[in-house]
């Protein structure tokens, strides 16, 4: 792995290769510009034609929000109303054990000197604003309503003194509105921190006891990269302990499912792992062959992004092997990558990930961006989130990636912090369509990408995209389901094939010369 | 009027004055930048404080959509669903008389070779796209669902073979959702073309028979500037006829309300007049003292924008005098102005209008922009509409106008053509907040402006903004109702007063020198 990574690292920095890739990317963008001008009318006519598009339009094609955190999946107005309702209806319910003392909901509010009746969205204070730009620390604080960690604990945690009941309730409300809207689906992230061995059982119990299975939601596990924090607090001694806390329970449940009923059931609804944290943080150093193994990693500093991902990947790979031969569902690795920080993260993700969230840094690394294009690795982008944290909306590389044919889709990340309307995913599409003048065809292509990138099952994807959606090019597109005209899909496919052919041709010429 | 206009025209073109105004506008923008940096926290704290802002937040302060056309006030998905429902439930209803032949709804669809069951939003074809930019003609065609004027006639007209029933139905559905949302209000435009004398009676009958009075809607009359079209078709002979068709019935109903019961009732719900059409069209020439009077205007060419507005103003002024002494409600003139075309339109509006819609052209005319600032004439802006027709979102002068303190608000213009979500006004605010990084304070200030600019009644405004909303500065602001912190209102007021003081000072020095 380290050898391959080093080779790739050298390639990415190679001058002539950079020029080559930059020029190919420019070529791809211009080619799409031409396609648009020449075929816009054809595309638009095909979508209007009931024989081709049946009753589909942008509103009733399936869209998956491929990157959204469970603790922020509701709007700010929704969360406020929920908190106020609970405070009104269950003031005397014991919701918190603080320093051994039982506290009712009313006592919690009294302690915080807050009158829930007089709260507003502003005092809730969970929305990102101009103060959060380049301040991931401040952004993290926004997960605490009114800045009170007690309220985060009570309302947005799976494991607390009410068994995560409120959090399950509000997620179920989000789910109800998804079912009503019919065509929106979510891939919600829940956290496993790796601080102790019981996290999985506790999370699984929360999930099964609150019956959170849903046709509209798939679940993913996000692992924050917080070894250094736990180490400094004495929670863990080696990095190995984190890995064991994250993966051993899953191995256990895979081998002895009957001994771990909740967890086994829960795992059936888990589709993959995400790796999360502030990517802009300074990193100690790259992973080397001489780096200590996880059980030797006792130093106070955090391992690099690459180190984390490599060991997550290795564990998931072994796990998938075990699960596959037992006819159990397997897991993907779909980390945050390239939201900020060193492009090394993207290079690692290119080698290990199924697809990624963000990918902003590809903007500055033409070789990697070209590789992501050629390999069609999915990129779940959230320009409204980036706009509040790392990159202004107008500087987003999204429209360029899309034009070049990278496999991108739109996702919300955190509706609680970033969105205003009751339809956050629609808001994400609407802002993009308005600012970047996307056509309906563009929007439907993005929706189709989102389904393909998602971890919904093969049969669900067949139902939503057409039976042969895995075929390449036109064959794989059913306009009656996707509302994407064949001319668009054909263009994307032909362009990619030509691009690959150029490379093969150059390679074979190179080989014959030597 | 012509003398004053000529003086103003010369001032606007005066070199030193242009420099002066340009510098003052730059100064105002920078001053607001400083205010933001220094008072952002104070503003934000005030909004969170329940003693100051009570339970108000951006979601529950009143917002008026000050510029929206009735025929496009519903979303595209809404209109599609409505048409399909009627086609399913009333296929055999006679809805159209075509060349003397009665046609049922089913026959209309058969004639158009459309199966209503298989329609989608794309085939509905009412949404603006890349093809409409700088093409007002194409935009106008979008008012016809599936490009069929028959469907426009049946579904979006007040006067047709079903007495405008469907159009009234769908407006009532929009109204129901407004009442549910509680805090959104509309100022809907209905057309009087001036083609014949009976338009008013017919419109009033439609309004009263369908009981369209609503607490959430105020109505305005838009007069398209189409003399040249009617003249070429032989519908009218002189411009005077148009004026008479537009104003005489209102004079009549004002003088003899008992003889015109429907119209008198309708007029009570009318708040003003709008002047509409493609402003980018070539105009014959400016209004001069030597211009023919309306009864002499028999030429085939259209009178200028100024000519239209001057005669609308004159009639409205006389009308208001008559109505005022009879204790009847009076009317405002709130034309489209400066969406495109010559800045002469804005100069005219500056002299005659209560407030305007669009005002984009002020961007290029510093003297006029400064005058709009000093006089605080309201500007109802619709950046999403402009984005599809005349000016890309990122080039909109909106954030500059707002920073400088011009009295701007946000409006939707045509949700049918421009918006994607079920909450078009919220979408308008959301896109602006995201792209231009508006704070919640900014958004609440805009909402407050929209109420002030609107023609809702004095008592309604008192209820929504506070009893003394007409007072200047802090006195006029009730944060418990508007959620705008006093520090913001005070800043705007102090800045304006200082600006006026500079001018007075310079003027008195000038006078003492001579």
PDB file of N, CA and C in Angstrom, chain B residues 113 211 265 273 280 324:
ATOM      1  N   UNK B 113     -53.949  16.650 -28.702  1.00  0.00           N
ATOM      2  CA  UNK B 113     -53.248  15.363 -28.718  1.00  0.00           C
ATOM      3  C   UNK B 113     -52.410  15.149 -27.457  1.00  0.00           C
ATOM      4  N   UNK B 211     -65.573  35.097  -4.554  1.00  0.00           N
ATOM      5  CA  UNK B 211     -65.234  35.456  -3.167  1.00  0.00           C
ATOM      6  C   UNK B 211     -63.744  35.347  -2.895  1.00  0.00           C
ATOM      7  N   UNK B 265     -67.023  47.031  -4.709  1.00  0.00           N
ATOM      8  CA  UNK B 265     -66.475  46.094  -3.728  1.00  0.00           C
ATOM      9  C   UNK B 265     -65.049  45.698  -4.108  1.00  0.00           C
ATOM     10  N   UNK B 273     -51.734  50.424  -8.864  1.00  0.00           N
ATOM     11  CA  UNK B 273     -51.531  50.089 -10.271  1.00  0.00           C
ATOM     12  C   UNK B 273     -50.051  49.795 -10.553  1.00  0.00           C
ATOM     13  N   UNK B 280     -36.969  46.335 -22.301  1.00  0.00           N
ATOM     14  CA  UNK B 280     -35.786  46.408 -23.176  1.00  0.00           C
ATOM     15  C   UNK B 280     -36.173  46.747 -24.620  1.00  0.00           C
ATOM     16  N   UNK B 324     -60.741  60.123  -1.994  1.00  0.00           N
ATOM     17  CA  UNK B 324     -60.383  60.587  -0.658  1.00  0.00           C
ATOM     18  C   UNK B 324     -61.526  61.394  -0.033  1.00  0.00           C
TER      19      UNK B 324
END
